[in-house]
């Protein structure tokens, strides 16, 4: 949807008013106040007085669906399944790919614009109101709608007047603009607000990943903080300049905040009512390659008149009902829909993933590969595979995310992004599942080991000597490496040992001091810094003279032994001229 300045010209104000009354009735039927998450309930979330509707909107103020959220809980019981016609549990559900796009957009905006505090539930609420979640999730593996979703042309005839701005590139209409795609951007806004959300190098308003990310950026512009009610109101009003629209989006936002669940693509419910008096007529899915004729505006089919009712002037008499073409009670048979690639997936197979091991803080050298196959073992291309890191771990994919969605290539293989090991060591589980298809997931195990060094060396060569009861002038500093590279954050231990053959702690000779000034001869909990360096505290000597050994060891087996010498200062012999009796 694109920002467009100008007054909103709407049709069907009576229907919109009815929708507003319905929203109010629903608010009254559900207890107002604060929900269990501490958020303000939509019934109490009165738009701020300063959040007056602006002159522009992302949609060109196109019509939207006015269906209200169900009164029942958004969390169906486990036994509840989708009923024929897309009702039942699917009322609260969001199609898998569409839901994935909303959550991915939230994750991206959390990093790009952390001050915006965009919740994915807001994108879901707008997506529901604008397109019924991409017409019930009718999208392909890349997230592109099976058929384009177009709003009516904005020709000023009951809608805003927006003449063509894109030569029909997005909406196929070279006379007037139309809102395009699952988030209903008008072309002039998409030109600057469009984003590439699925990494295919294109910005396509018909792709839910692209459209959801673009909607997120649009809502986060002007440095708005969407955790503040007043700024949230302004952002929603900027999307469609209508108080009724604001109230409706807020109602769906609170509904999704209470919980939702994933349903297979293509099984979501379709809305019934539209703000311009059309029953489910817009946004209208169109057959690829077809366009709305210039100068005409899509309108819902007229309602049939009762028998004997005079037609409007020029209508020519009365209407005689036609006999039914099928016996009463015969269910209509929808046209057969060819299976999508996702529909043909029977299982997932490992595609040659090698052993996954990395030290804490490092990037895993190998990546997870999964192949989608039919029951006969044939590879399936263009299927979205979701990789999820599960369990208590701080390991992520590169970029900091714990979920990544990748489409399979022509060989049916999806390769996950590289894993970035966290600081928690142990086994990490990564689960691969098919988006929009209920097939068993495939688990991969990755191991995070502690940081290690395989070599230690002193950074200087000055002799380490001290007089009895004194302090060593030079501190011991070492550098740790692993396979020639700096080994940072490696745990180390420093111990004053009895001899090269006896690594037990000595009870005499040089020593360190603890925080209380007490003698200690073993230091633990040491770590190398970002440059792999470790500088030991000052060393002291007791009254014992001789040569002593300091041994430094690290995780990974690196060992360095350093000699320490404690000796009394040499005294010079008296000269002959200074002899007695001279």
Coordinates of N, CA and C in Angstrom, one line a residue, residues 312-489:
X312 N -35.4 -0.5 -11.3 CA -35.2 0.9 -11.4 C -35.6 1.4 -12.8
X313 N -35.8 2.7 -12.9 CA -36.1 3.2 -14.3 C -35.1 2.7 -15.3
X314 N -35.6 2.3 -16.4 CA -34.8 1.8 -17.5 C -34.5 0.3 -17.3
X315 N -35.0 -0.3 -16.2 CA -34.7 -1.7 -16.0 C -35.7 -2.6 -16.8
X316 N -36.9 -2.1 -17.1 CA -37.8 -2.9 -18.0 C -38.6 -3.9 -17.3
X317 N -39.5 -3.5 -16.4 CA -40.5 -4.5 -15.9 C -40.0 -5.1 -14.6
X318 N -40.4 -6.4 -14.5 CA -40.1 -7.1 -13.2 C -39.1 -8.3 -13.5
X319 N -38.7 -8.8 -12.4 CA -37.7 -9.9 -12.5 C -38.4 -11.2 -12.2
X320 N -38.2 -12.2 -13.1 CA -38.7 -13.5 -12.9 C -37.6 -14.5 -12.6
X321 N -37.7 -15.1 -11.4 CA -36.6 -16.0 -11.0 C -36.5 -17.2 -11.9
X322 N -35.2 -17.5 -12.2 CA -34.9 -18.7 -13.0 C -35.0 -19.9 -12.2
X323 N -35.4 -21.0 -12.8 CA -35.4 -22.3 -12.1 C -34.0 -22.7 -11.8
X324 N -33.8 -23.4 -10.6 CA -32.5 -23.8 -10.2 C -32.0 -24.8 -11.2
X325 N -30.6 -24.8 -11.5 CA -30.0 -25.7 -12.5 C -29.6 -27.0 -11.8
X326 N -29.6 -27.0 -10.5 CA -29.3 -28.3 -9.7 C -30.3 -28.5 -8.7
X327 N -30.6 -29.7 -8.4 CA -31.6 -30.0 -7.3 C -31.3 -29.4 -6.0
X328 N -32.3 -28.9 -5.3 CA -32.1 -28.2 -4.0 C -31.3 -29.2 -3.1
X329 N -30.4 -28.6 -2.3 CA -29.6 -29.3 -1.4 C -28.4 -29.9 -2.0
X330 N -28.2 -29.8 -3.3 CA -27.0 -30.4 -3.9 C -25.8 -29.4 -3.6
X331 N -24.7 -29.9 -3.0 CA -23.6 -29.0 -2.7 C -22.9 -28.6 -3.9
X332 N -22.4 -27.4 -4.0 CA -21.7 -27.0 -5.2 C -20.3 -27.6 -5.1
X333 N -19.7 -27.9 -6.3 CA -18.4 -28.6 -6.3 C -17.4 -27.5 -6.8
X334 N -16.5 -27.2 -5.9 CA -15.5 -26.2 -6.3 C -14.6 -26.7 -7.4
X335 N -14.1 -25.9 -8.3 CA -13.2 -26.4 -9.3 C -11.9 -27.0 -8.7
X336 N -11.5 -28.1 -9.3 CA -10.3 -28.8 -8.8 C -9.1 -27.9 -8.9
X337 N -8.3 -27.9 -7.8 CA -7.1 -27.1 -7.7 C -5.9 -28.0 -7.8
X338 N -5.0 -27.8 -8.8 CA -3.8 -28.7 -8.9 C -3.0 -28.6 -7.7
X339 N -2.4 -29.7 -7.3 CA -1.5 -29.7 -6.0 C -0.3 -28.8 -6.2
X340 N 0.0 -28.1 -5.2 CA 1.3 -27.3 -5.2 C 2.4 -28.2 -4.9
X341 N 3.7 -27.7 -5.1 CA 4.8 -28.6 -4.7 C 4.8 -29.0 -3.3
X342 N 4.4 -28.0 -2.4 CA 4.3 -28.4 -1.0 C 3.4 -29.5 -0.7
X343 N 2.3 -29.6 -1.5 CA 1.3 -30.7 -1.3 C 1.9 -32.0 -1.5
X344 N 2.9 -32.1 -2.4 CA 3.5 -33.4 -2.8 C 4.6 -33.9 -1.8
X345 N 5.0 -33.1 -0.9 CA 6.1 -33.5 0.0 C 5.6 -34.6 1.0
X346 N 6.3 -35.7 1.1 CA 6.0 -36.7 2.0 C 6.9 -36.8 3.2
X347 N 8.2 -36.4 3.0 CA 9.1 -36.4 4.1 C 10.4 -35.6 3.8
X348 N 11.2 -35.4 4.8 CA 12.5 -34.7 4.6 C 13.6 -35.7 4.9
X349 N 14.7 -35.5 4.1 CA 15.8 -36.3 4.2 C 17.1 -35.5 4.4
X350 N 18.1 -36.0 5.1 CA 19.3 -35.3 5.2 C 20.0 -35.3 3.9
X351 N 20.5 -34.1 3.5 CA 21.2 -34.0 2.2 C 22.7 -34.0 2.3
X352 N 23.3 -34.8 3.1 CA 24.7 -34.9 3.2 C 25.3 -34.0 4.2
X353 N 24.6 -33.6 5.3 CA 25.1 -32.7 6.3 C 26.2 -33.5 7.1
X354 N 27.4 -32.9 7.1 CA 28.5 -33.5 7.9 C 28.4 -33.2 9.4
X355 N 29.4 -33.7 10.1 CA 29.4 -33.5 11.6 C 29.5 -32.0 11.8
X356 N 28.6 -31.5 12.7 CA 28.6 -30.1 13.0 C 29.3 -29.9 14.4
X357 N 30.4 -29.2 14.4 CA 31.2 -28.9 15.6 C 31.8 -27.6 15.5
X358 N 31.8 -26.8 16.5 CA 32.5 -25.5 16.5 C 32.8 -25.1 18.0
X359 N 33.8 -24.3 18.1 CA 34.2 -23.8 19.4 C 33.2 -22.6 19.7
X360 N 33.0 -22.4 21.0 CA 32.2 -21.3 21.4 C 32.7 -20.0 20.8
X361 N 31.8 -19.2 20.3 CA 32.1 -17.9 19.6 C 32.5 -18.0 18.2
X362 N 32.7 -19.3 17.6 CA 33.1 -19.4 16.2 C 31.9 -19.7 15.4
X363 N 32.0 -19.5 14.1 CA 31.0 -19.9 13.1 C 31.3 -21.3 12.7
X364 N 30.2 -22.1 12.6 CA 30.3 -23.5 12.2 C 30.8 -23.5 10.7
X365 N 31.8 -24.4 10.5 CA 32.3 -24.5 9.1 C 31.4 -25.1 8.1
X366 N 30.5 -26.0 8.6 CA 29.6 -26.7 7.7 C 28.1 -26.3 8.0
X367 N 27.3 -26.4 7.0 CA 25.9 -26.0 7.1 C 25.0 -27.2 6.9
X368 N 23.8 -27.0 7.5 CA 22.7 -28.1 7.4 C 22.1 -28.1 6.0
X369 N 22.0 -29.2 5.5 CA 21.3 -29.4 4.2 C 20.2 -30.4 4.3
X370 N 19.0 -30.0 3.8 CA 17.8 -30.9 3.9 C 17.2 -31.0 2.5
X371 N 16.7 -32.2 2.2 CA 16.0 -32.4 0.9 C 14.6 -32.8 1.1
X372 N 13.7 -32.1 0.4 CA 12.3 -32.5 0.4 C 12.0 -33.5 -0.6
X373 N 11.3 -34.6 -0.3 CA 11.0 -35.7 -1.2 C 9.6 -36.1 -1.2
X374 N 9.1 -36.6 -2.3 CA 7.8 -37.2 -2.4 C 7.8 -38.6 -1.8
X375 N 6.7 -39.3 -1.7 CA 6.7 -40.6 -1.1 C 7.6 -41.6 -1.9
X376 N 7.7 -41.3 -3.2 CA 8.5 -42.2 -4.0 C 10.0 -41.8 -4.0
X377 N 10.4 -40.8 -3.2 CA 11.8 -40.4 -3.1 C 12.2 -39.4 -4.1
X378 N 11.3 -38.8 -4.8 CA 11.6 -37.8 -5.8 C 11.8 -36.4 -5.1
X379 N 12.8 -35.7 -5.5 CA 13.1 -34.4 -4.9 C 12.0 -33.4 -5.3
X380 N 11.6 -32.5 -4.4 CA 10.6 -31.5 -4.7 C 11.2 -30.1 -4.5
X381 N 11.2 -29.4 -5.6 CA 11.7 -28.0 -5.6 C 10.6 -27.0 -5.2
X382 N 11.1 -25.8 -4.9 CA 10.2 -24.6 -4.6 C 9.3 -24.9 -3.4
X383 N 9.9 -25.5 -2.3 CA 9.2 -25.8 -1.1 C 10.0 -25.1 0.0
X384 N 9.2 -24.4 0.9 CA 9.9 -23.6 1.9 C 10.1 -24.5 3.1
X385 N 11.4 -24.6 3.6 CA 11.8 -25.4 4.7 C 12.2 -24.4 5.8
X386 N 11.6 -24.6 7.0 CA 11.9 -23.8 8.1 C 12.9 -24.5 9.1
X387 N 14.0 -23.8 9.4 CA 15.0 -24.4 10.3 C 14.9 -23.6 11.6
X388 N 14.7 -24.3 12.7 CA 14.5 -23.7 14.0 C 15.5 -24.3 15.0
X389 N 16.2 -23.4 15.7 CA 17.1 -23.8 16.8 C 16.2 -23.9 18.1
X390 N 16.2 -25.1 18.6 CA 15.3 -25.4 19.8 C 16.2 -25.7 21.0
X391 N 15.6 -25.5 22.2 CA 16.3 -25.8 23.4 C 17.0 -24.6 24.0
X392 N 17.6 -24.7 25.2 CA 18.2 -23.7 25.9 C 19.7 -23.5 25.4
X393 N 19.8 -22.6 24.5 CA 21.1 -22.3 23.9 C 21.2 -20.9 23.4
X394 N 22.4 -20.4 23.3 CA 22.6 -19.0 22.8 C 23.2 -19.1 21.4
X395 N 23.3 -20.3 20.8 CA 23.7 -20.5 19.4 C 22.6 -20.0 18.5
X396 N 23.0 -19.3 17.5 CA 22.0 -18.7 16.5 C 22.5 -19.0 15.1
X397 N 21.7 -18.6 14.2 CA 22.1 -18.5 12.8 C 22.9 -17.2 12.6
X398 N 23.8 -17.1 11.7 CA 24.5 -15.8 11.5 C 23.4 -14.7 11.2
X399 N 23.6 -13.6 11.9 CA 22.6 -12.6 11.9 C 21.8 -12.5 13.2
X400 N 22.0 -13.5 14.1 CA 21.4 -13.5 15.4 C 20.0 -14.1 15.5
X401 N 19.4 -14.7 14.4 CA 18.1 -15.2 14.4 C 18.2 -16.7 14.8
X402 N 17.1 -17.2 15.4 CA 17.0 -18.6 15.7 C 16.0 -19.4 14.8
X403 N 15.5 -18.7 13.8 CA 14.6 -19.3 12.8 C 15.0 -18.8 11.5
X404 N 15.1 -19.7 10.5 CA 15.4 -19.3 9.1 C 14.6 -20.1 8.2
X405 N 14.1 -19.5 7.1 CA 13.2 -20.2 6.2 C 13.9 -20.1 4.8
X406 N 14.1 -21.3 4.2 CA 14.8 -21.3 2.9 C 14.0 -22.2 1.9
X407 N 13.9 -21.8 0.7 CA 13.2 -22.5 -0.4 C 14.1 -23.6 -1.0
X408 N 13.6 -24.8 -1.2 CA 14.4 -25.8 -1.9 C 14.8 -25.4 -3.3
X409 N 16.0 -25.9 -3.7 CA 16.4 -25.6 -5.1 C 15.9 -26.6 -6.1
X410 N 16.4 -26.6 -7.3 CA 15.9 -27.5 -8.3 C 16.2 -29.0 -7.9
X411 N 17.1 -29.2 -7.0 CA 17.4 -30.6 -6.5 C 16.6 -30.9 -5.3
X412 N 15.7 -30.0 -4.9 CA 14.9 -30.3 -3.7 C 15.7 -30.0 -2.4
X413 N 16.8 -29.4 -2.5 CA 17.7 -29.2 -1.3 C 17.5 -27.7 -0.8
X414 N 17.4 -27.6 0.5 CA 17.4 -26.3 1.2 C 18.6 -26.3 2.1
X415 N 19.4 -25.3 2.0 CA 20.6 -25.2 2.8 C 20.4 -24.1 3.9
X416 N 20.5 -24.4 5.1 CA 20.3 -23.4 6.2 C 21.5 -22.4 6.3
X417 N 21.2 -21.2 6.8 CA 22.3 -20.3 7.0 C 23.4 -20.9 8.0
X418 N 24.6 -20.4 8.0 CA 25.6 -20.9 8.9 C 25.2 -20.7 10.3
X419 N 25.6 -21.6 11.2 CA 25.3 -21.5 12.6 C 26.5 -20.7 13.3
X420 N 26.1 -19.8 14.2 CA 27.1 -19.1 15.0 C 27.0 -19.6 16.4
X421 N 28.1 -20.2 16.8 CA 28.1 -20.8 18.2 C 28.1 -19.7 19.3
X422 N 27.3 -20.0 20.3 CA 27.3 -19.1 21.4 C 28.3 -19.5 22.5
X423 N 28.1 -19.0 23.7 CA 29.1 -19.3 24.8 C 28.7 -20.6 25.5
X424 N 27.4 -21.0 25.4 CA 27.0 -22.2 26.1 C 27.5 -23.4 25.4
X425 N 28.2 -24.3 26.0 CA 28.7 -25.5 25.4 C 27.7 -26.6 25.5
X426 N 27.9 -27.6 24.6 CA 27.0 -28.8 24.6 C 26.4 -29.0 23.3
X427 N 25.3 -29.8 23.3 CA 24.6 -30.2 22.1 C 23.5 -29.2 21.7
X428 N 23.4 -28.8 20.5 CA 22.3 -27.9 20.0 C 21.5 -28.6 19.0
X429 N 20.2 -28.5 19.1 CA 19.3 -29.2 18.1 C 18.7 -28.1 17.2
X430 N 18.8 -28.5 15.9 CA 18.2 -27.7 14.8 C 17.1 -28.5 14.1
X431 N 15.9 -28.1 14.1 CA 14.8 -28.8 13.5 C 14.4 -28.3 12.2
X432 N 14.3 -29.1 11.2 CA 13.8 -28.7 9.9 C 12.4 -29.2 9.7
X433 N 11.5 -28.3 9.2 CA 10.1 -28.6 9.0 C 9.7 -28.0 7.7
X434 N 8.6 -28.5 7.1 CA 8.1 -28.0 5.8 C 7.0 -26.9 6.2
X435 N 7.2 -25.7 5.7 CA 6.2 -24.7 5.9 C 4.9 -25.0 5.1
X436 N 3.8 -25.1 5.8 CA 2.5 -25.3 5.2 C 2.2 -26.8 4.9
X437 N 3.0 -27.7 5.5 CA 2.8 -29.1 5.3 C 3.1 -29.9 6.6
X438 N 2.1 -30.7 7.1 CA 2.3 -31.4 8.3 C 3.0 -32.7 8.1
X439 N 4.3 -32.7 8.0 CA 5.1 -33.9 7.9 C 6.1 -33.9 9.0
X440 N 6.6 -35.0 9.5 CA 7.5 -35.1 10.6 C 8.7 -34.2 10.3
X441 N 9.2 -33.5 11.4 CA 10.4 -32.7 11.3 C 11.6 -33.6 11.3
X442 N 12.8 -33.0 10.9 CA 14.0 -33.7 10.9 C 15.0 -32.9 11.8
X443 N 15.5 -33.6 12.8 CA 16.4 -33.0 13.8 C 17.9 -33.2 13.4
X444 N 18.7 -32.1 13.6 CA 20.1 -32.2 13.4 C 20.8 -31.8 14.7
X445 N 21.9 -32.4 15.0 CA 22.6 -32.1 16.3 C 23.9 -31.4 15.9
X446 N 24.2 -30.4 16.7 CA 25.4 -29.6 16.5 C 26.1 -29.5 17.9
X447 N 27.4 -29.6 17.9 CA 28.1 -29.5 19.2 C 28.9 -28.3 19.3
X448 N 28.8 -27.6 20.5 CA 29.6 -26.4 20.8 C 30.6 -26.8 21.9
X449 N 31.8 -26.7 21.6 CA 32.9 -27.0 22.6 C 33.4 -25.7 23.2
X450 N 34.1 -25.8 24.3 CA 34.7 -24.6 24.9 C 35.8 -24.1 24.1
X451 N 36.0 -22.8 24.2 CA 37.1 -22.2 23.5 C 38.5 -22.8 23.9
X452 N 39.4 -23.0 23.0 CA 40.6 -23.7 23.2 C 41.8 -23.0 22.6
X453 N 43.0 -23.4 23.0 CA 44.3 -22.9 22.4 C 45.2 -24.2 22.3
X454 N 45.9 -24.2 21.3 CA 46.9 -25.3 21.1 C 48.3 -24.9 21.2
X455 N 48.6 -23.6 21.5 CA 49.9 -23.1 21.7 C 49.9 -21.9 22.6
X456 N 51.0 -21.8 23.4 CA 51.2 -20.6 24.3 C 52.6 -20.2 24.2
X457 N 52.9 -18.9 24.2 CA 54.2 -18.4 24.2 C 54.3 -17.1 25.0
X458 N 55.5 -16.8 25.6 CA 55.7 -15.6 26.3 C 55.8 -14.4 25.3
X459 N 55.3 -13.3 25.7 CA 55.4 -12.1 24.8 C 56.7 -11.4 24.9
X460 N 57.5 -11.7 26.0 CA 58.8 -11.0 26.2 C 59.8 -12.1 26.6
X461 N 61.1 -11.7 26.6 CA 62.2 -12.7 26.9 C 63.0 -12.2 28.1
X462 N 62.5 -11.2 28.8 CA 63.3 -10.7 30.0 C 63.4 -11.7 31.1
X463 N 64.5 -11.8 31.7 CA 64.7 -12.8 32.8 C 63.8 -12.5 33.9
X464 N 63.2 -13.5 34.6 CA 62.3 -13.4 35.7 C 63.0 -13.7 37.0
X465 N 63.6 -12.7 37.6 CA 64.4 -12.9 38.8 C 63.9 -12.0 39.9
X466 N 64.3 -12.4 41.2 CA 63.8 -11.7 42.3 C 64.7 -12.0 43.5
X467 N 64.9 -11.1 44.4 CA 65.6 -11.3 45.6 C 64.7 -11.9 46.7
X468 N 65.2 -12.7 47.6 CA 64.3 -13.3 48.6 C 63.5 -12.2 49.3
X469 N 62.2 -12.5 49.5 CA 61.3 -11.5 50.2 C 60.9 -10.3 49.3
X470 N 61.3 -10.3 48.0 CA 61.0 -9.2 47.2 C 59.9 -9.5 46.2
X471 N 59.8 -8.6 45.2 CA 58.8 -8.7 44.1 C 59.4 -8.8 42.8
X472 N 58.9 -9.7 41.9 CA 59.5 -9.8 40.6 C 59.2 -8.5 39.8
X473 N 60.3 -8.0 39.2 CA 60.2 -6.7 38.5 C 59.3 -6.9 37.2
X474 N 59.3 -8.0 36.6 CA 58.5 -8.2 35.3 C 57.3 -9.2 35.6
X475 N 56.2 -8.8 35.0 CA 55.0 -9.7 35.1 C 55.0 -10.6 33.9
X476 N 54.5 -11.8 34.1 CA 54.5 -12.8 33.1 C 53.3 -12.6 32.2
X477 N 53.5 -12.4 30.9 CA 52.4 -12.3 29.9 C 52.6 -13.3 28.8
X478 N 51.5 -14.0 28.4 CA 51.6 -15.0 27.4 C 50.5 -14.7 26.3
X479 N 50.7 -15.3 25.2 CA 49.8 -15.2 24.1 C 49.3 -16.6 23.6
X480 N 48.0 -16.8 23.5 CA 47.4 -18.1 23.1 C 47.0 -18.0 21.7
X481 N 47.2 -19.1 21.0 CA 46.8 -19.2 19.6 C 46.1 -20.6 19.4
X482 N 45.3 -20.7 18.3 CA 44.7 -22.0 17.9 C 44.9 -22.1 16.4
X483 N 45.6 -23.1 16.0 CA 45.9 -23.3 14.6 C 46.5 -22.0 14.0
X484 N 47.3 -21.3 14.7 CA 48.0 -20.1 14.2 C 47.2 -18.8 14.4
X485 N 45.9 -18.9 14.7 CA 45.0 -17.7 14.9 C 44.9 -17.4 16.4
X486 N 44.6 -16.1 16.6 CA 44.4 -15.7 18.0 C 43.4 -16.5 18.7
X487 N 43.6 -16.9 19.9 CA 42.7 -17.7 20.7 C 42.2 -16.8 21.8
X488 N 41.0 -16.1 21.6 CA 40.5 -15.2 22.6 C 39.5 -15.9 23.5
X489 N 39.3 -15.4 24.7 CA 38.4 -16.0 25.6 C 38.6 -17.4 26.1

